Structure formats: C-alpha cells, structure tokens
Amino acid sequence: MGINLARIAIFASGNGSNAENIVHYFEKQKTATVDLIVSNNPNAFVLERAAKLGIESHIISRADFKQAENLLELLKNKKIDFIVLAGFLWLIPSELIISYPNRILNIHPALLPKYGGKGMYGDFVHQAVSISGDTKSGITIHFVNKAYDEGDIIFQKSVEIEAGEDSDKIAEKVHALEYEYFPVIIEKVITSK
Ligand code: GRF
C-alpha cells in the first residue's frame, strides 16, 4: 500500500529486551521506525528503555485499553501502521484488530499451538516445556486475532533441548531466537504490504 517508512508501535508489559532489540534493528535498517512504546505496567523496565532510547512511551489503564477509543486516537495521531506485541500480556480489543487487520504481530516463546493460551507466558511457558520432556522448543511469530495465541502463524523456528535442561536454559535459547528472527520477520511483513 505504498508505505515508504512504516511506523511501528510496540506494546510491552515487562522487561522489553525484544522491544529494544527491534528499535536497534530498525535504526540500522531504515525500513521502518519505532515511534511509540505502550505499556500497561507503570513499573515495566521497558519504559526505562524507551526513555533511554528517546522513544515516546505511553502507560495505559485497563479501562482505556478495553474501551480502545483513546488508544486508537493516539495511534492515529502518531500515524502508526503496525503494532508489535513484545511480551504484552493483555488480550487485544477487537476495535484494534479491526483497525489493524494483519498489522498486529505477536511473538510467542514456544512452538504454537503447544504451550499457548491464557496464562501461558514468560517462564510459565518454559517451565511447562521443561517438565514435558519435549526435545525441542522455539518461537512462533503470528498475527493477532481475538483469542490468545491463535492468529495465523507467520513464522516458526525451533531449537533442540538437551535432556535435563531447566527452564532458564530453555528461556536463554528461545530469547536468542527471538532476537535473531523477530525484527527480520516484522520487516518482511511490513515490506510485503
Ligand atoms: C519474550 O519471551 C516473548 O516471546 C514473550 O514475552 C517475552 C518478553 O521478553 N511474549 P522481553 O520483555 O522482550 O525481554
């Protein structure tokens, strides 16, 4: 649709290491810019990262998020073309999904459809994988729809798990995949539109 320089908003609830990695990637690539970071958590470390990176951030209340009108107004004012969820824990309201069809991406730290759904995030995922005896885990990048972790899958990458590896070790391997692939796949989606 002829976007020259796509504008991205990242939604994140916690640490924000993926958010920072995406910002740095697009500083180099110049195919998009990260123009806004939205968090539901006023104490999230991602907000400190945003301040250091010089990126505008916005803290959103649950009521404002569910109602979506003010958020949509903010996204419109900032001319946001794509939304990237990087460790964002709230279900996305349908108004946002309708306004950004196939323009909201999420990363899940496991190979969906396994280990997905409500309550399956962060260490809960890696712990479940660790006790399952599975010999691999990985990442899933997908479009966001109304249900947690059920949107169309764009990309998956797996990594081997050795016997006896704990959830910390699995998390470390999965994070490495996230840093390597998430920005590249975001860019692919953006440049294909
Ligand atoms: C990542 O593992 C991501 O896959 C998941 O939440 C985690 C966020 O980590 N959705 P960080 O905040 O980017 O460090």
Coordinates of N, CA and C and ligand atoms in Angstrom, one line a residue:
M1 N 0.8 -1.2 0.0 CA 0.0 0.0 0.0 C 0.9 1.3 0.0
G2 N 2.1 1.1 -0.4 CA 2.9 2.2 -0.7 C 3.4 3.0 0.6
I3 N 3.6 2.2 1.7 CA 4.2 2.9 2.8 C 5.7 3.0 2.6
N4 N 6.2 4.2 2.7 CA 7.7 4.4 2.5 C 8.4 4.0 3.7
L5 N 8.1 4.6 4.8 CA 8.7 4.3 6.1 C 7.7 4.0 7.1
A6 N 7.5 2.7 7.3 CA 6.4 2.2 8.2 C 6.7 2.7 9.6
R7 N 5.6 3.0 10.3 CA 5.7 3.4 11.7 C 5.1 2.4 12.6
I8 N 6.0 2.0 13.6 CA 5.6 0.9 14.4 C 5.4 1.4 15.9
A9 N 4.3 0.8 16.5 CA 4.2 0.9 17.9 C 4.4 -0.4 18.6
I10 N 5.2 -0.5 19.6 CA 5.5 -1.7 20.3 C 4.7 -1.7 21.6
F11 N 4.0 -2.8 21.9 CA 3.3 -2.9 23.2 C 4.1 -3.9 24.0
A12 N 4.4 -3.6 25.2 CA 5.2 -4.5 26.1 C 4.8 -4.3 27.5
S13 N 4.8 -5.4 28.3 CA 4.4 -5.3 29.7 C 5.5 -5.4 30.7
G14 N 6.7 -5.8 30.2 CA 7.7 -6.1 31.2 C 9.1 -5.6 30.9
N15 N 10.0 -6.5 30.8 CA 11.5 -6.2 30.6 C 11.8 -5.4 29.3
G16 N 11.3 -5.8 28.2 CA 11.4 -5.1 27.0 C 12.7 -5.3 26.2
S17 N 13.3 -6.5 26.5 CA 14.6 -6.7 25.7 C 14.3 -6.9 24.2
N18 N 13.2 -7.5 23.9 CA 12.8 -7.6 22.5 C 12.5 -6.2 21.9
A19 N 11.8 -5.4 22.7 CA 11.4 -4.1 22.2 C 12.7 -3.3 21.8
E20 N 13.7 -3.3 22.7 CA 15.0 -2.6 22.5 C 15.7 -3.2 21.3
N21 N 15.7 -4.5 21.1 CA 16.3 -5.1 20.0 C 15.7 -4.7 18.7
I22 N 14.4 -4.6 18.7 CA 13.6 -4.2 17.5 C 14.0 -2.7 17.1
V23 N 14.0 -1.9 18.2 CA 14.4 -0.5 17.9 C 15.7 -0.4 17.3
H24 N 16.7 -1.1 17.8 CA 18.1 -1.0 17.3 C 18.1 -1.6 15.8
Y25 N 17.4 -2.6 15.6 CA 17.4 -3.2 14.2 C 16.9 -2.2 13.2
F26 N 15.8 -1.5 13.5 CA 15.2 -0.5 12.6 C 16.0 0.8 12.5
E27 N 16.8 1.1 13.6 CA 17.7 2.2 13.5 C 18.7 1.9 12.3
K28 N 19.1 0.7 12.2 CA 20.1 0.3 11.2 C 19.5 0.1 9.8
Q29 N 18.3 -0.5 9.8 CA 17.7 -0.9 8.5 C 17.0 0.2 7.8
K30 N 16.4 1.1 8.5 CA 15.7 2.2 7.9 C 14.6 1.8 7.0
T31 N 13.9 0.7 7.2 CA 12.7 0.3 6.5 C 11.5 0.7 7.3
A32 N 11.7 1.0 8.6 CA 10.6 1.4 9.5 C 11.2 2.1 10.7
T33 N 10.3 2.8 11.4 CA 10.7 3.4 12.6 C 9.8 3.0 13.8
V34 N 10.4 2.9 14.9 CA 9.6 2.6 16.1 C 9.3 4.0 16.8
D35 N 8.0 4.3 16.8 CA 7.6 5.7 17.2 C 6.9 5.8 18.5
L36 N 6.6 4.6 19.0 CA 5.8 4.6 20.3 C 6.0 3.3 21.0
I37 N 6.1 3.4 22.3 CA 6.0 2.2 23.1 C 4.9 2.3 24.1
V38 N 4.0 1.3 24.1 CA 2.8 1.4 25.0 C 3.0 0.3 26.0
S39 N 2.7 0.6 27.3 CA 2.8 -0.4 28.4 C 1.6 -0.3 29.3
N40 N 1.1 -1.4 29.7 CA 0.0 -1.5 30.7 C 0.6 -1.4 32.1
N41 N 1.9 -1.5 32.3 CA 2.5 -1.6 33.6 C 3.4 -0.4 33.9
P42 N 3.0 0.5 34.8 CA 3.8 1.7 35.0 C 5.2 1.4 35.6
N43 N 5.4 0.1 36.1 CA 6.8 -0.2 36.6 C 7.6 -1.0 35.6
A44 N 7.1 -1.2 34.4 CA 7.8 -2.1 33.5 C 9.2 -1.4 33.1
F45 N 10.2 -2.3 33.0 CA 11.5 -1.8 32.7 C 11.6 -1.3 31.2
V46 N 10.6 -1.8 30.4 CA 10.6 -1.3 29.0 C 10.4 0.2 29.0
L47 N 9.8 0.8 30.0 CA 9.6 2.3 30.0 C 10.9 3.0 30.2
E48 N 11.8 2.4 31.0 CA 13.2 3.0 31.2 C 14.0 2.9 29.9
R49 N 13.8 1.7 29.3 CA 14.5 1.5 28.0 C 14.0 2.6 27.0
A50 N 12.7 2.8 26.9 CA 12.1 3.8 26.0 C 12.7 5.2 26.2
A51 N 12.8 5.5 27.5 CA 13.3 6.9 27.8 C 14.8 7.0 27.3
K52 N 15.6 5.9 27.6 CA 17.0 5.9 27.2 C 17.1 6.0 25.6
L53 N 16.2 5.3 25.0 CA 16.2 5.2 23.5 C 15.6 6.5 22.9
G54 N 15.0 7.3 23.7 CA 14.4 8.5 23.1 C 13.1 8.3 22.4
I55 N 12.4 7.2 22.8 CA 11.1 6.9 22.2 C 10.0 7.2 23.1
E56 N 9.0 7.9 22.5 CA 7.8 8.2 23.3 C 7.1 7.0 23.9
S57 N 6.7 7.1 25.2 CA 6.0 5.9 25.7 C 4.7 6.4 26.3
H58 N 3.8 5.4 26.5 CA 2.5 5.7 27.0 C 2.1 4.6 27.9
I59 N 1.6 5.0 29.1 CA 1.1 3.9 30.0 C -0.4 3.9 29.9
I60 N -1.0 2.7 29.7 CA -2.4 2.7 29.5 C -3.1 1.9 30.7
S61 N -4.3 2.4 31.1 CA -5.1 1.8 32.1 C -5.9 0.7 31.4
R62 N -6.4 -0.3 32.3 CA -7.2 -1.3 31.7 C -8.5 -0.8 31.1
A63 N -9.1 0.2 31.7 CA -10.3 0.7 31.2 C -10.1 1.4 29.9
D64 N -9.1 2.2 29.8 CA -8.8 2.8 28.5 C -8.4 1.8 27.4
F65 N -7.8 0.8 27.8 CA -7.4 -0.2 26.8 C -8.6 -1.0 26.3
K66 N -9.5 -1.4 27.2 CA -10.7 -2.1 26.8 C -11.6 -1.3 25.9
Q67 N -11.7 0.0 26.2 CA -12.6 0.8 25.5 C -11.9 1.2 24.2
A68 N -10.6 1.3 24.1 CA -9.8 1.4 22.9 C -9.9 2.7 22.2
E69 N -10.9 3.5 22.4 CA -11.0 4.8 21.6 C -9.8 5.7 21.7
N70 N -9.4 6.0 23.0 CA -8.3 6.9 23.2 C -7.0 6.3 22.6
L71 N -6.9 5.0 22.8 CA -5.6 4.4 22.2 C -5.6 4.5 20.7
L72 N -6.8 4.2 20.1 CA -6.8 4.3 18.6 C -6.5 5.8 18.2
E73 N -7.0 6.7 18.9 CA -6.7 8.1 18.6 C -5.2 8.4 18.7
L74 N -4.6 7.9 19.8 CA -3.2 8.1 19.9 C -2.4 7.4 18.8
L75 N -2.8 6.2 18.4 CA -2.1 5.5 17.3 C -2.3 6.3 16.0
K76 N -3.5 6.8 15.8 CA -3.8 7.6 14.6 C -2.9 8.9 14.6
N77 N -2.9 9.6 15.7 CA -2.1 10.8 15.8 C -0.6 10.5 15.5
K78 N -0.2 9.4 15.9 CA 1.2 9.1 15.7 C 1.4 8.4 14.4
K79 N 0.4 8.3 13.6 CA 0.4 7.6 12.2 C 1.0 6.2 12.3
I80 N 0.6 5.4 13.3 CA 1.1 4.1 13.4 C 0.5 3.2 12.4
D81 N 1.4 2.4 11.6 CA 1.0 1.5 10.6 C 0.9 0.0 11.1
F82 N 1.8 -0.3 12.1 CA 1.9 -1.7 12.6 C 2.1 -1.7 14.1
I83 N 1.5 -2.7 14.7 CA 1.6 -2.9 16.1 C 2.4 -4.2 16.4
V84 N 3.4 -4.1 17.2 CA 4.2 -5.3 17.5 C 4.0 -5.6 19.0
L85 N 3.6 -6.7 19.4 CA 3.4 -7.1 20.8 C 4.7 -7.9 21.1
A86 N 5.4 -7.3 22.1 CA 6.7 -8.0 22.5 C 6.6 -8.2 24.1
G87 N 6.0 -9.3 24.4 CA 5.8 -9.5 25.9 C 4.7 -8.7 26.4
F88 N 3.6 -8.6 25.7 CA 2.4 -7.8 26.1 C 1.3 -8.8 26.6
L89 N 0.8 -8.5 27.8 CA 0.0 -9.6 28.4 C -1.5 -9.5 28.3
W90 N -2.0 -8.3 27.8 CA -3.5 -8.2 27.8 C -4.0 -8.6 26.4
L91 N -5.2 -9.1 26.4 CA -5.9 -9.5 25.2 C -6.2 -8.2 24.4
I92 N -5.9 -8.3 23.1 CA -6.1 -7.1 22.3 C -7.6 -6.9 22.0
P93 N -8.2 -5.7 22.2 CA -9.6 -5.5 22.0 C -9.9 -5.5 20.4
S94 N -11.2 -6.0 20.1 CA -11.5 -6.2 18.7 C -11.4 -4.9 17.9
E95 N -11.7 -3.7 18.5 CA -11.6 -2.5 17.8 C -10.2 -2.3 17.2
L96 N -9.2 -2.7 17.9 CA -7.8 -2.6 17.4 C -7.6 -3.6 16.3
I97 N -8.1 -4.8 16.5 CA -7.8 -5.8 15.5 C -8.5 -5.4 14.1
I98 N -9.7 -4.8 14.3 CA -10.4 -4.4 13.1 C -9.7 -3.2 12.4
S99 N -9.1 -2.3 13.2 CA -8.4 -1.2 12.6 C -7.1 -1.5 12.1
Y100 N -6.5 -2.6 12.5 CA -5.2 -3.0 12.1 C -5.2 -4.5 11.6
P101 N -5.9 -4.7 10.5 CA -6.1 -6.1 10.0 C -4.7 -6.6 9.5
N102 N -4.3 -7.8 10.0 CA -3.0 -8.4 9.7 C -1.8 -7.4 9.8
R103 N -2.0 -6.5 10.8 CA -1.0 -5.5 11.1 C -0.6 -5.5 12.5
I104 N -1.0 -6.5 13.3 CA -0.6 -6.7 14.6 C 0.1 -8.0 14.7
L105 N 1.3 -8.0 15.2 CA 2.2 -9.2 15.2 C 2.5 -9.5 16.7
N106 N 2.5 -10.7 17.0 CA 3.0 -11.2 18.4 C 4.1 -12.2 18.2
I107 N 4.9 -12.3 19.3 CA 5.8 -13.4 19.3 C 5.5 -14.2 20.6
H108 N 5.5 -15.5 20.4 CA 5.2 -16.4 21.5 C 6.4 -17.3 21.7
P109 N 6.9 -17.5 22.9 CA 8.2 -18.2 23.2 C 8.0 -19.7 23.2
A110 N 7.3 -20.3 22.3 CA 7.2 -21.7 22.2 C 6.6 -22.0 20.8
L111 N 6.5 -23.3 20.5 CA 6.0 -23.7 19.1 C 4.5 -23.9 19.2
L112 N 3.8 -22.9 18.9 CA 2.3 -23.0 19.0 C 1.9 -24.0 17.9
P113 N 0.8 -24.7 18.1 CA -0.2 -24.5 19.1 C 0.1 -25.1 20.5
K114 N 1.3 -25.7 20.7 CA 1.6 -26.1 22.0 C 2.0 -25.0 22.9
Y115 N 1.7 -25.1 24.2 CA 2.0 -24.1 25.2 C 1.6 -22.7 24.9
G116 N 0.3 -22.6 24.4 CA -0.2 -21.2 24.2 C -1.5 -21.0 25.0
G117 N -2.1 -19.9 24.9 CA -3.3 -19.6 25.6 C -3.2 -18.7 26.8
K118 N -4.3 -18.4 27.4 CA -4.3 -17.5 28.6 C -3.4 -18.1 29.7
G119 N -2.6 -17.3 30.3 CA -1.7 -17.7 31.4 C -0.4 -18.3 30.9
M120 N -0.3 -18.6 29.6 CA 1.0 -19.2 29.1 C 1.8 -18.1 28.6
Y121 N 2.7 -17.5 29.5 CA 3.6 -16.5 29.0 C 4.9 -16.6 29.9
G122 N 5.9 -16.0 29.3 CA 7.2 -16.0 30.0 C 7.7 -17.3 30.6
D123 N 8.1 -17.3 31.8 CA 8.6 -18.5 32.4 C 7.6 -19.7 32.6
F124 N 6.3 -19.3 32.6 CA 5.3 -20.4 32.7 C 5.5 -21.3 31.5
V125 N 5.7 -20.7 30.3 CA 5.9 -21.5 29.1 C 7.1 -22.4 29.2
H126 N 8.2 -21.8 29.6 CA 9.5 -22.5 29.6 C 9.5 -23.6 30.7
Q127 N 8.8 -23.4 31.8 CA 8.7 -24.4 32.8 C 7.8 -25.6 32.3
A128 N 6.8 -25.3 31.6 CA 5.9 -26.3 31.1 C 6.7 -27.2 30.0
V129 N 7.5 -26.5 29.2 CA 8.3 -27.2 28.2 C 9.3 -28.1 28.9
S130 N 9.9 -27.5 30.0 CA 11.0 -28.2 30.7 C 10.5 -29.5 31.3
I131 N 9.3 -29.5 31.9 CA 8.8 -30.7 32.6 C 8.1 -31.7 31.6
S132 N 7.9 -31.2 30.4 CA 7.2 -32.1 29.4 C 8.1 -33.1 28.8
G133 N 9.4 -32.9 28.9 CA 10.3 -33.9 28.2 C 10.4 -33.6 26.7
D134 N 9.8 -32.6 26.2 CA 9.9 -32.3 24.8 C 11.4 -32.1 24.4
T135 N 11.7 -32.5 23.2 CA 13.1 -32.4 22.8 C 13.4 -31.1 22.0
K136 N 12.3 -30.3 21.8 CA 12.6 -29.0 21.2 C 11.6 -28.0 21.6
S137 N 12.0 -26.7 21.6 CA 11.1 -25.6 21.8 C 11.4 -24.6 20.7
G138 N 11.0 -23.4 20.8 CA 11.2 -22.4 19.8 C 10.4 -21.2 19.9
I139 N 10.2 -20.5 18.8 CA 9.4 -19.3 18.7 C 8.3 -19.4 17.7
T140 N 7.2 -18.7 17.9 CA 6.2 -18.6 16.9 C 5.9 -17.1 16.8
I141 N 5.9 -16.6 15.5 CA 5.5 -15.2 15.3 C 4.2 -15.3 14.5
H142 N 3.2 -14.6 15.0 CA 1.9 -14.8 14.4 C 1.1 -13.5 14.4
F143 N 0.1 -13.4 13.5 CA -0.8 -12.3 13.5 C -1.7 -12.4 14.7
V144 N -2.3 -11.3 15.2 CA -3.1 -11.4 16.4 C -4.6 -11.3 16.0
N145 N -5.3 -12.2 16.6 CA -6.8 -12.2 16.5 C -7.4 -12.1 17.8
K146 N -8.7 -12.4 17.9 CA -9.4 -12.2 19.2 C -9.0 -13.2 20.3
A147 N -8.4 -14.3 20.0 CA -8.1 -15.3 21.0 C -6.6 -15.3 21.2
Y148 N -6.2 -15.5 22.5 CA -4.7 -15.6 22.8 C -4.0 -16.6 21.9
D149 N -3.0 -16.2 21.2 CA -2.1 -17.1 20.5 C -2.7 -18.0 19.4
E150 N -3.8 -17.5 18.9 CA -4.5 -18.3 17.8 C -4.5 -17.7 16.4
G151 N -3.9 -16.5 16.3 CA -3.9 -15.9 14.9 C -3.0 -16.7 14.0
D152 N -3.1 -16.4 12.7 CA -2.4 -17.1 11.7 C -0.8 -17.0 11.9
I153 N -0.2 -18.2 11.8 CA 1.2 -18.2 12.1 C 2.0 -17.7 10.8
I154 N 2.9 -16.8 11.1 CA 3.8 -16.3 10.0 C 5.1 -17.0 10.0
F155 N 5.6 -17.4 11.1 CA 7.0 -18.0 11.1 C 7.2 -18.8 12.4
Q156 N 7.9 -19.9 12.3 CA 8.3 -20.6 13.5 C 9.8 -21.1 13.3
K157 N 10.5 -21.1 14.4 CA 11.9 -21.6 14.4 C 12.1 -22.5 15.7
S158 N 12.6 -23.6 15.5 CA 12.8 -24.5 16.7 C 14.2 -24.6 17.1
V159 N 14.4 -25.0 18.3 CA 15.8 -25.2 18.9 C 15.7 -26.5 19.7
E160 N 16.8 -27.3 19.6 CA 16.9 -28.5 20.4 C 17.0 -28.3 21.9
I161 N 16.4 -29.1 22.6 CA 16.6 -29.1 24.1 C 17.2 -30.4 24.5
E162 N 18.3 -30.2 25.2 CA 19.1 -31.4 25.7 C 18.4 -31.9 27.0
A163 N 18.5 -33.2 27.2 CA 17.9 -33.8 28.4 C 18.4 -33.0 29.7
G164 N 17.5 -32.7 30.6 CA 17.9 -32.1 31.9 C 18.0 -30.6 31.8
E165 N 17.8 -30.0 30.7 CA 17.9 -28.5 30.7 C 16.7 -27.9 31.4
D166 N 17.0 -26.9 32.3 CA 15.9 -26.3 33.1 C 15.3 -25.2 32.3
S167 N 14.3 -24.5 32.9 CA 13.5 -23.5 32.2 C 14.4 -22.3 31.9
D168 N 15.4 -22.0 32.8 CA 16.3 -20.8 32.5 C 17.1 -21.1 31.2
K169 N 17.6 -22.3 31.1 CA 18.4 -22.6 29.9 C 17.5 -22.5 28.6
I170 N 16.3 -23.1 28.7 CA 15.4 -23.0 27.6 C 15.1 -21.6 27.2
A171 N 14.8 -20.8 28.3 CA 14.5 -19.4 28.0 C 15.6 -18.7 27.3
E172 N 16.8 -19.0 27.7 CA 18.0 -18.4 27.1 C 18.1 -18.7 25.6
K173 N 17.8 -20.0 25.3 CA 17.9 -20.4 23.9 C 16.8 -19.7 23.1
V174 N 15.6 -19.7 23.7 CA 14.4 -19.1 23.0 C 14.6 -17.6 22.8
H175 N 15.2 -16.9 23.8 CA 15.4 -15.5 23.6 C 16.4 -15.2 22.5
A176 N 17.4 -16.1 22.4 CA 18.4 -15.9 21.3 C 17.7 -15.9 19.9
L177 N 16.7 -16.9 19.8 CA 16.0 -17.0 18.5 C 15.1 -15.7 18.3
E178 N 14.5 -15.3 19.4 CA 13.7 -14.0 19.3 C 14.5 -12.9 18.8
Y179 N 15.7 -12.7 19.4 CA 16.5 -11.5 19.0 C 16.9 -11.6 17.5
E180 N 17.2 -12.9 17.1 CA 17.7 -13.1 15.7 C 16.5 -12.9 14.7
Y181 N 15.3 -13.4 15.0 CA 14.3 -13.5 13.9 C 13.2 -12.5 14.0
F182 N 12.8 -12.0 15.2 CA 11.6 -11.2 15.3 C 11.7 -9.9 14.4
P183 N 12.8 -9.2 14.6 CA 12.9 -7.9 13.8 C 12.9 -8.2 12.2
V184 N 13.5 -9.3 11.8 CA 13.6 -9.6 10.4 C 12.2 -10.0 9.9
I185 N 11.5 -10.7 10.7 CA 10.1 -11.2 10.2 C 9.2 -10.0 10.2
I186 N 9.3 -9.1 11.2 CA 8.5 -7.8 11.2 C 8.8 -7.1 9.9
E187 N 10.0 -7.0 9.6 CA 10.4 -6.2 8.4 C 9.8 -6.9 7.1
K188 N 9.9 -8.2 7.1 CA 9.3 -8.9 5.9 C 7.8 -8.6 5.8
V189 N 7.1 -8.7 6.9 CA 5.7 -8.4 6.8 C 5.4 -7.0 6.3
I190 N 6.2 -6.0 6.9 CA 6.0 -4.6 6.6 C 6.3 -4.4 5.1
T191 N 7.4 -4.9 4.6 CA 7.7 -4.6 3.2 C 6.9 -5.4 2.2
S192 N 6.1 -6.4 2.7 CA 5.3 -7.2 1.8 C 3.9 -6.5 1.6
K193 N 3.6 -5.5 2.4 CA 2.3 -4.8 2.3 C 2.3 -3.7 1.3
Ligands
GRF1 C1 9.5 -13.0 25.3 O1 10.0 -14.3 25.6 C2 8.4 -13.1 24.3 O2 8.4 -14.1 23.4 C3 7.2 -13.2 25.2 O3 7.5 -12.4 26.3 C4 8.9 -12.3 26.5 C5 9.3 -10.9 26.6 O4 10.6 -10.7 26.9 N1 5.9 -12.9 24.5 P1 11.2 -9.2 26.9 O5 10.3 -8.3 27.7 O6 11.2 -8.8 25.5 O7 12.6 -9.3 27.5

